[in-house]
Amino acid sequence: MRPLLTFLFATLVARAELSPDHYRRLQEEAPECLVLQVEKVETKVTQGKDGRQLEIKAVATVQEVVRSRAGRKAGETIRIAYDIIQPLIPLPGPAPTPLLEKGTRTKAYLRPGASPDELTPAAYGQRSEERSCRERV
């Protein structure tokens, strides 16, 4: 009986994620909603005892601006930086931000990053292209 309860608990914890409404709110509140062509991706992997951390730094060209509080324009080059934590044992909470891939075109919900010349994902978890950017009214 105990193994069955452990299995059920682990299954529930592994699937615990944020609601679609929460992701939608993050996307709607993102100051930047851009369609990007990813030009370059650098990944630094740090292995730890409980999993690993991926430090992502990417360069992308803005293909289309759906909304931009910073006034970004098509053709502009931007830098994106974010981390992905990959624990050995899945933790409850939001899914990690997907890894950007060189040569791909993607829609991204972004906000200002740690440094003035970098942006970071504003809506983690779901792949950006699953939802369309909407103009804020």
mmCIF file with all atom_site columns, C-alpha atoms in Angstrom:
data_model
loop_
_atom_site.group_PDB
_atom_site.id
_atom_site.type_symbol
_atom_site.label_atom_id
_atom_site.label_alt_id
_atom_site.label_comp_id
_atom_site.label_asym_id
_atom_site.label_entity_id
_atom_site.label_seq_id
_atom_site.pdbx_PDB_ins_code
_atom_site.Cartn_x
_atom_site.Cartn_y
_atom_site.Cartn_z
_atom_site.occupancy
_atom_site.B_iso_or_equiv
_atom_site.pdbx_formal_charge
_atom_site.auth_seq_id
_atom_site.auth_comp_id
_atom_site.auth_asym_id
_atom_site.auth_atom_id
_atom_site.pdbx_PDB_model_num
ATOM 1   C CA . MET A 1 1   ? 0.000  0.000  0.000   1.00 0.00 ? 1   MET A CA 1
ATOM 2   C CA . ARG A 1 2   ? 2.770  2.427  0.912   1.00 0.00 ? 2   ARG A CA 1
ATOM 3   C CA . PRO A 1 3   ? 4.511  2.125  -2.503  1.00 0.00 ? 3   PRO A CA 1
ATOM 4   C CA . LEU A 1 4   ? 1.199  2.855  -4.226  1.00 0.00 ? 4   LEU A CA 1
ATOM 5   C CA . LEU A 1 5   ? 0.657  6.007  -2.154  1.00 0.00 ? 5   LEU A CA 1
ATOM 6   C CA . THR A 1 6   ? 4.228  7.137  -2.844  1.00 0.00 ? 6   THR A CA 1
ATOM 7   C CA . PHE A 1 7   ? 3.698  6.614  -6.576  1.00 0.00 ? 7   PHE A CA 1
ATOM 8   C CA . LEU A 1 8   ? 0.406  8.544  -6.570  1.00 0.00 ? 8   LEU A CA 1
ATOM 9   C CA . PHE A 1 9   ? 1.936  11.430 -4.612  1.00 0.00 ? 9   PHE A CA 1
ATOM 10  C CA . ALA A 1 10  ? 4.954  11.588 -6.939  1.00 0.00 ? 10  ALA A CA 1
ATOM 11  C CA . THR A 1 11  ? 2.642  11.597 -9.972  1.00 0.00 ? 11  THR A CA 1
ATOM 12  C CA . LEU A 1 12  ? 0.603  14.479 -8.559  1.00 0.00 ? 12  LEU A CA 1
ATOM 13  C CA . VAL A 1 13  ? 3.675  16.509 -7.638  1.00 0.00 ? 13  VAL A CA 1
ATOM 14  C CA . ALA A 1 14  ? 5.305  15.937 -11.022 1.00 0.00 ? 14  ALA A CA 1
ATOM 15  C CA . ARG A 1 15  ? 2.235  17.325 -12.768 1.00 0.00 ? 15  ARG A CA 1
ATOM 16  C CA . ALA A 1 16  ? 1.643  20.329 -10.526 1.00 0.00 ? 16  ALA A CA 1
ATOM 17  C CA . GLU A 1 17  ? 1.879  23.391 -12.709 1.00 0.00 ? 17  GLU A CA 1
ATOM 18  C CA . LEU A 1 18  ? 0.407  26.853 -12.950 1.00 0.00 ? 18  LEU A CA 1
ATOM 19  C CA . SER A 1 19  ? -3.040 27.355 -14.424 1.00 0.00 ? 19  SER A CA 1
ATOM 20  C CA . PRO A 1 20  ? -3.435 28.432 -18.064 1.00 0.00 ? 20  PRO A CA 1
ATOM 21  C CA . ASP A 1 21  ? -4.994 31.673 -16.776 1.00 0.00 ? 21  ASP A CA 1
ATOM 22  C CA . HIS A 1 22  ? -1.783 32.460 -14.884 1.00 0.00 ? 22  HIS A CA 1
ATOM 23  C CA . TYR A 1 23  ? 0.337  31.954 -18.026 1.00 0.00 ? 23  TYR A CA 1
ATOM 24  C CA . ARG A 1 24  ? -2.108 34.076 -20.036 1.00 0.00 ? 24  ARG A CA 1
ATOM 25  C CA . ARG A 1 25  ? -1.859 36.883 -17.459 1.00 0.00 ? 25  ARG A CA 1
ATOM 26  C CA . LEU A 1 26  ? 1.959  36.787 -17.585 1.00 0.00 ? 26  LEU A CA 1
ATOM 27  C CA . GLN A 1 27  ? 1.830  37.019 -21.373 1.00 0.00 ? 27  GLN A CA 1
ATOM 28  C CA . GLU A 1 28  ? -0.668 39.876 -21.375 1.00 0.00 ? 28  GLU A CA 1
ATOM 29  C CA . GLU A 1 29  ? 1.407  41.827 -18.831 1.00 0.00 ? 29  GLU A CA 1
ATOM 30  C CA . ALA A 1 30  ? 4.698  41.348 -20.691 1.00 0.00 ? 30  ALA A CA 1
ATOM 31  C CA . PRO A 1 31  ? 5.983  44.736 -21.868 1.00 0.00 ? 31  PRO A CA 1
ATOM 32  C CA . GLU A 1 32  ? 7.470  43.235 -25.040 1.00 0.00 ? 32  GLU A CA 1
ATOM 33  C CA . CYS A 1 33  ? 5.714  40.845 -27.424 1.00 0.00 ? 33  CYS A CA 1
ATOM 34  C CA . LEU A 1 34  ? 7.997  40.204 -30.380 1.00 0.00 ? 34  LEU A CA 1
ATOM 35  C CA . VAL A 1 35  ? 8.388  37.717 -33.215 1.00 0.00 ? 35  VAL A CA 1
ATOM 36  C CA . LEU A 1 36  ? 12.078 36.822 -33.335 1.00 0.00 ? 36  LEU A CA 1
ATOM 37  C CA . GLN A 1 37  ? 14.563 35.053 -35.578 1.00 0.00 ? 37  GLN A CA 1
ATOM 38  C CA . VAL A 1 38  ? 17.120 33.447 -33.260 1.00 0.00 ? 38  VAL A CA 1
ATOM 39  C CA . GLU A 1 39  ? 20.619 34.082 -34.638 1.00 0.00 ? 39  GLU A CA 1
ATOM 40  C CA . LYS A 1 40  ? 22.905 32.758 -31.898 1.00 0.00 ? 40  LYS A CA 1
ATOM 41  C CA . VAL A 1 41  ? 22.513 30.730 -28.686 1.00 0.00 ? 41  VAL A CA 1
ATOM 42  C CA . GLU A 1 42  ? 25.191 30.101 -26.058 1.00 0.00 ? 42  GLU A CA 1
ATOM 43  C CA . THR A 1 43  ? 24.519 27.656 -23.237 1.00 0.00 ? 43  THR A CA 1
ATOM 44  C CA . LYS A 1 44  ? 26.661 27.304 -20.122 1.00 0.00 ? 44  LYS A CA 1
ATOM 45  C CA . VAL A 1 45  ? 25.885 24.185 -18.072 1.00 0.00 ? 45  VAL A CA 1
ATOM 46  C CA . THR A 1 46  ? 26.666 24.007 -14.354 1.00 0.00 ? 46  THR A CA 1
ATOM 47  C CA . GLN A 1 47  ? 26.250 20.575 -12.789 1.00 0.00 ? 47  GLN A CA 1
ATOM 48  C CA . GLY A 1 48  ? 25.200 20.412 -9.139  1.00 0.00 ? 48  GLY A CA 1
ATOM 49  C CA . LYS A 1 49  ? 24.367 17.628 -6.723  1.00 0.00 ? 49  LYS A CA 1
ATOM 50  C CA . ASP A 1 50  ? 20.605 18.168 -7.158  1.00 0.00 ? 50  ASP A CA 1
ATOM 51  C CA . GLY A 1 51  ? 20.546 18.727 -10.920 1.00 0.00 ? 51  GLY A CA 1
ATOM 52  C CA . ARG A 1 52  ? 21.937 21.216 -13.367 1.00 0.00 ? 52  ARG A CA 1
ATOM 53  C CA . GLN A 1 53  ? 21.542 24.850 -14.340 1.00 0.00 ? 53  GLN A CA 1
ATOM 54  C CA . LEU A 1 54  ? 21.631 26.081 -17.921 1.00 0.00 ? 54  LEU A CA 1
ATOM 55  C CA . GLU A 1 55  ? 22.602 29.716 -18.409 1.00 0.00 ? 55  GLU A CA 1
ATOM 56  C CA . ILE A 1 56  ? 21.209 30.808 -21.783 1.00 0.00 ? 56  ILE A CA 1
ATOM 57  C CA . LYS A 1 57  ? 22.409 33.839 -23.727 1.00 0.00 ? 57  LYS A CA 1
ATOM 58  C CA . ALA A 1 58  ? 20.878 34.435 -27.151 1.00 0.00 ? 58  ALA A CA 1
ATOM 59  C CA . VAL A 1 59  ? 20.969 37.023 -29.902 1.00 0.00 ? 59  VAL A CA 1
ATOM 60  C CA . ALA A 1 60  ? 17.879 37.480 -32.047 1.00 0.00 ? 60  ALA A CA 1
ATOM 61  C CA . THR A 1 61  ? 16.578 39.785 -34.751 1.00 0.00 ? 61  THR A CA 1
ATOM 62  C CA . VAL A 1 62  ? 13.129 41.310 -34.323 1.00 0.00 ? 62  VAL A CA 1
ATOM 63  C CA . GLN A 1 63  ? 10.975 40.202 -37.263 1.00 0.00 ? 63  GLN A CA 1
ATOM 64  C CA . GLU A 1 64  ? 7.686  41.680 -36.096 1.00 0.00 ? 64  GLU A CA 1
ATOM 65  C CA . VAL A 1 65  ? 6.613  43.901 -33.196 1.00 0.00 ? 65  VAL A CA 1
ATOM 66  C CA . VAL A 1 66  ? 3.214  43.129 -31.738 1.00 0.00 ? 66  VAL A CA 1
ATOM 67  C CA . ARG A 1 67  ? 3.757  45.460 -28.782 1.00 0.00 ? 67  ARG A CA 1
ATOM 68  C CA . SER A 1 68  ? 6.818  47.097 -27.303 1.00 0.00 ? 68  SER A CA 1
ATOM 69  C CA . ARG A 1 69  ? 6.902  49.420 -24.341 1.00 0.00 ? 69  ARG A CA 1
ATOM 70  C CA . ALA A 1 70  ? 10.565 50.152 -25.186 1.00 0.00 ? 70  ALA A CA 1
ATOM 71  C CA . GLY A 1 71  ? 9.717  51.112 -28.777 1.00 0.00 ? 71  GLY A CA 1
ATOM 72  C CA . ARG A 1 72  ? 11.546 48.230 -30.467 1.00 0.00 ? 72  ARG A CA 1
ATOM 73  C CA . LYS A 1 73  ? 11.401 48.043 -34.267 1.00 0.00 ? 73  LYS A CA 1
ATOM 74  C CA . ALA A 1 74  ? 11.579 45.250 -36.841 1.00 0.00 ? 74  ALA A CA 1
ATOM 75  C CA . GLY A 1 75  ? 15.179 44.602 -37.868 1.00 0.00 ? 75  GLY A CA 1
ATOM 76  C CA . GLU A 1 76  ? 16.575 45.467 -34.434 1.00 0.00 ? 76  GLU A CA 1
ATOM 77  C CA . THR A 1 77  ? 18.969 42.991 -32.797 1.00 0.00 ? 77  THR A CA 1
ATOM 78  C CA . ILE A 1 78  ? 18.269 42.096 -29.171 1.00 0.00 ? 78  ILE A CA 1
ATOM 79  C CA . ARG A 1 79  ? 19.992 40.027 -26.489 1.00 0.00 ? 79  ARG A CA 1
ATOM 80  C CA . ILE A 1 80  ? 18.076 37.568 -24.330 1.00 0.00 ? 80  ILE A CA 1
ATOM 81  C CA . ALA A 1 81  ? 19.420 36.003 -21.123 1.00 0.00 ? 81  ALA A CA 1
ATOM 82  C CA . TYR A 1 82  ? 17.773 33.521 -18.778 1.00 0.00 ? 82  TYR A CA 1
ATOM 83  C CA . ASP A 1 83  ? 18.433 30.402 -16.723 1.00 0.00 ? 83  ASP A CA 1
ATOM 84  C CA . ILE A 1 84  ? 16.826 26.974 -16.843 1.00 0.00 ? 84  ILE A CA 1
ATOM 85  C CA . ILE A 1 85  ? 16.991 24.829 -13.727 1.00 0.00 ? 85  ILE A CA 1
ATOM 86  C CA . GLN A 1 86  ? 16.797 21.078 -14.364 1.00 0.00 ? 86  GLN A CA 1
ATOM 87  C CA . PRO A 1 87  ? 16.470 19.306 -10.991 1.00 0.00 ? 87  PRO A CA 1
ATOM 88  C CA . LEU A 1 88  ? 17.073 15.551 -10.763 1.00 0.00 ? 88  LEU A CA 1
ATOM 89  C CA . ILE A 1 89  ? 13.682 15.195 -9.074  1.00 0.00 ? 89  ILE A CA 1
ATOM 90  C CA . PRO A 1 90  ? 10.902 17.257 -10.714 1.00 0.00 ? 90  PRO A CA 1
ATOM 91  C CA . LEU A 1 91  ? 9.537  19.979 -8.459  1.00 0.00 ? 91  LEU A CA 1
ATOM 92  C CA . PRO A 1 92  ? 6.009  21.398 -8.428  1.00 0.00 ? 92  PRO A CA 1
ATOM 93  C CA . GLY A 1 93  ? 5.516  24.758 -10.073 1.00 0.00 ? 93  GLY A CA 1
ATOM 94  C CA . PRO A 1 94  ? 5.840  26.283 -13.505 1.00 0.00 ? 94  PRO A CA 1
ATOM 95  C CA . ALA A 1 95  ? 7.454  24.434 -16.356 1.00 0.00 ? 95  ALA A CA 1
ATOM 96  C CA . PRO A 1 96  ? 10.846 25.855 -17.326 1.00 0.00 ? 96  PRO A CA 1
ATOM 97  C CA . THR A 1 97  ? 11.193 28.319 -20.169 1.00 0.00 ? 97  THR A CA 1
ATOM 98  C CA . PRO A 1 98  ? 11.971 26.410 -23.384 1.00 0.00 ? 98  PRO A CA 1
ATOM 99  C CA . LEU A 1 99  ? 15.526 26.475 -24.705 1.00 0.00 ? 99  LEU A CA 1
ATOM 100 C CA . LEU A 1 100 ? 15.907 28.813 -27.688 1.00 0.00 ? 100 LEU A CA 1
ATOM 101 C CA . GLU A 1 101 ? 17.400 27.214 -30.792 1.00 0.00 ? 101 GLU A CA 1
ATOM 102 C CA . LYS A 1 102 ? 19.549 28.920 -33.422 1.00 0.00 ? 102 LYS A CA 1
ATOM 103 C CA . GLY A 1 103 ? 17.756 29.427 -36.742 1.00 0.00 ? 103 GLY A CA 1
ATOM 104 C CA . THR A 1 104 ? 14.247 29.234 -35.328 1.00 0.00 ? 104 THR A CA 1
ATOM 105 C CA . ARG A 1 105 ? 11.513 31.851 -35.568 1.00 0.00 ? 105 ARG A CA 1
ATOM 106 C CA . THR A 1 106 ? 9.516  32.250 -32.374 1.00 0.00 ? 106 THR A CA 1
ATOM 107 C CA . LYS A 1 107 ? 7.120  34.585 -30.635 1.00 0.00 ? 107 LYS A CA 1
ATOM 108 C CA . ALA A 1 108 ? 8.499  35.813 -27.322 1.00 0.00 ? 108 ALA A CA 1
ATOM 109 C CA . TYR A 1 109 ? 7.030  37.578 -24.308 1.00 0.00 ? 109 TYR A CA 1
ATOM 110 C CA . LEU A 1 110 ? 9.881  39.543 -22.760 1.00 0.00 ? 110 LEU A CA 1
ATOM 111 C CA . ARG A 1 111 ? 10.672 42.007 -19.995 1.00 0.00 ? 111 ARG A CA 1
ATOM 112 C CA . PRO A 1 112 ? 13.824 43.957 -19.064 1.00 0.00 ? 112 PRO A CA 1
ATOM 113 C CA . GLY A 1 113 ? 16.616 41.720 -17.806 1.00 0.00 ? 113 GLY A CA 1
ATOM 114 C CA . ALA A 1 114 ? 19.323 42.058 -15.174 1.00 0.00 ? 114 ALA A CA 1
ATOM 115 C CA . SER A 1 115 ? 21.409 44.386 -17.343 1.00 0.00 ? 115 SER A CA 1
ATOM 116 C CA . PRO A 1 116 ? 20.043 47.304 -19.389 1.00 0.00 ? 116 PRO A CA 1
ATOM 117 C CA . ASP A 1 117 ? 20.909 45.746 -22.751 1.00 0.00 ? 117 ASP A CA 1
ATOM 118 C CA . GLU A 1 118 ? 19.316 42.333 -22.088 1.00 0.00 ? 118 GLU A CA 1
ATOM 119 C CA . LEU A 1 119 ? 15.763 41.035 -22.066 1.00 0.00 ? 119 LEU A CA 1
ATOM 120 C CA . THR A 1 120 ? 14.466 37.996 -20.217 1.00 0.00 ? 120 THR A CA 1
ATOM 121 C CA . PRO A 1 121 ? 11.325 35.859 -20.679 1.00 0.00 ? 121 PRO A CA 1
ATOM 122 C CA . ALA A 1 122 ? 8.246  37.301 -18.978 1.00 0.00 ? 122 ALA A CA 1
ATOM 123 C CA . ALA A 1 123 ? 6.003  34.280 -19.485 1.00 0.00 ? 123 ALA A CA 1
ATOM 124 C CA . TYR A 1 124 ? 7.798  31.099 -18.529 1.00 0.00 ? 124 TYR A CA 1
ATOM 125 C CA . GLY A 1 125 ? 6.558  27.564 -18.874 1.00 0.00 ? 125 GLY A CA 1
ATOM 126 C CA . GLN A 1 126 ? 4.462  27.316 -22.003 1.00 0.00 ? 126 GLN A CA 1
ATOM 127 C CA . ARG A 1 127 ? 6.128  27.674 -25.364 1.00 0.00 ? 127 ARG A CA 1
ATOM 128 C CA . SER A 1 128 ? 5.632  31.255 -26.492 1.00 0.00 ? 128 SER A CA 1
ATOM 129 C CA . GLU A 1 129 ? 4.126  30.369 -29.848 1.00 0.00 ? 129 GLU A CA 1
ATOM 130 C CA . GLU A 1 130 ? 1.219  28.495 -28.214 1.00 0.00 ? 130 GLU A CA 1
ATOM 131 C CA . ARG A 1 131 ? -0.521 31.798 -27.631 1.00 0.00 ? 131 ARG A CA 1
ATOM 132 C CA . SER A 1 132 ? -0.785 34.888 -29.761 1.00 0.00 ? 132 SER A CA 1
ATOM 133 C CA . CYS A 1 133 ? 0.318  38.268 -28.473 1.00 0.00 ? 133 CYS A CA 1
ATOM 134 C CA . ARG A 1 134 ? -2.613 40.532 -27.865 1.00 0.00 ? 134 ARG A CA 1
ATOM 135 C CA . GLU A 1 135 ? -2.600 44.286 -27.803 1.00 0.00 ? 135 GLU A CA 1
ATOM 136 C CA . ARG A 1 136 ? -3.409 45.693 -24.408 1.00 0.00 ? 136 ARG A CA 1
ATOM 137 C CA . VAL A 1 137 ? -6.453 47.909 -24.375 1.00 0.00 ? 137 VAL A CA 1
#
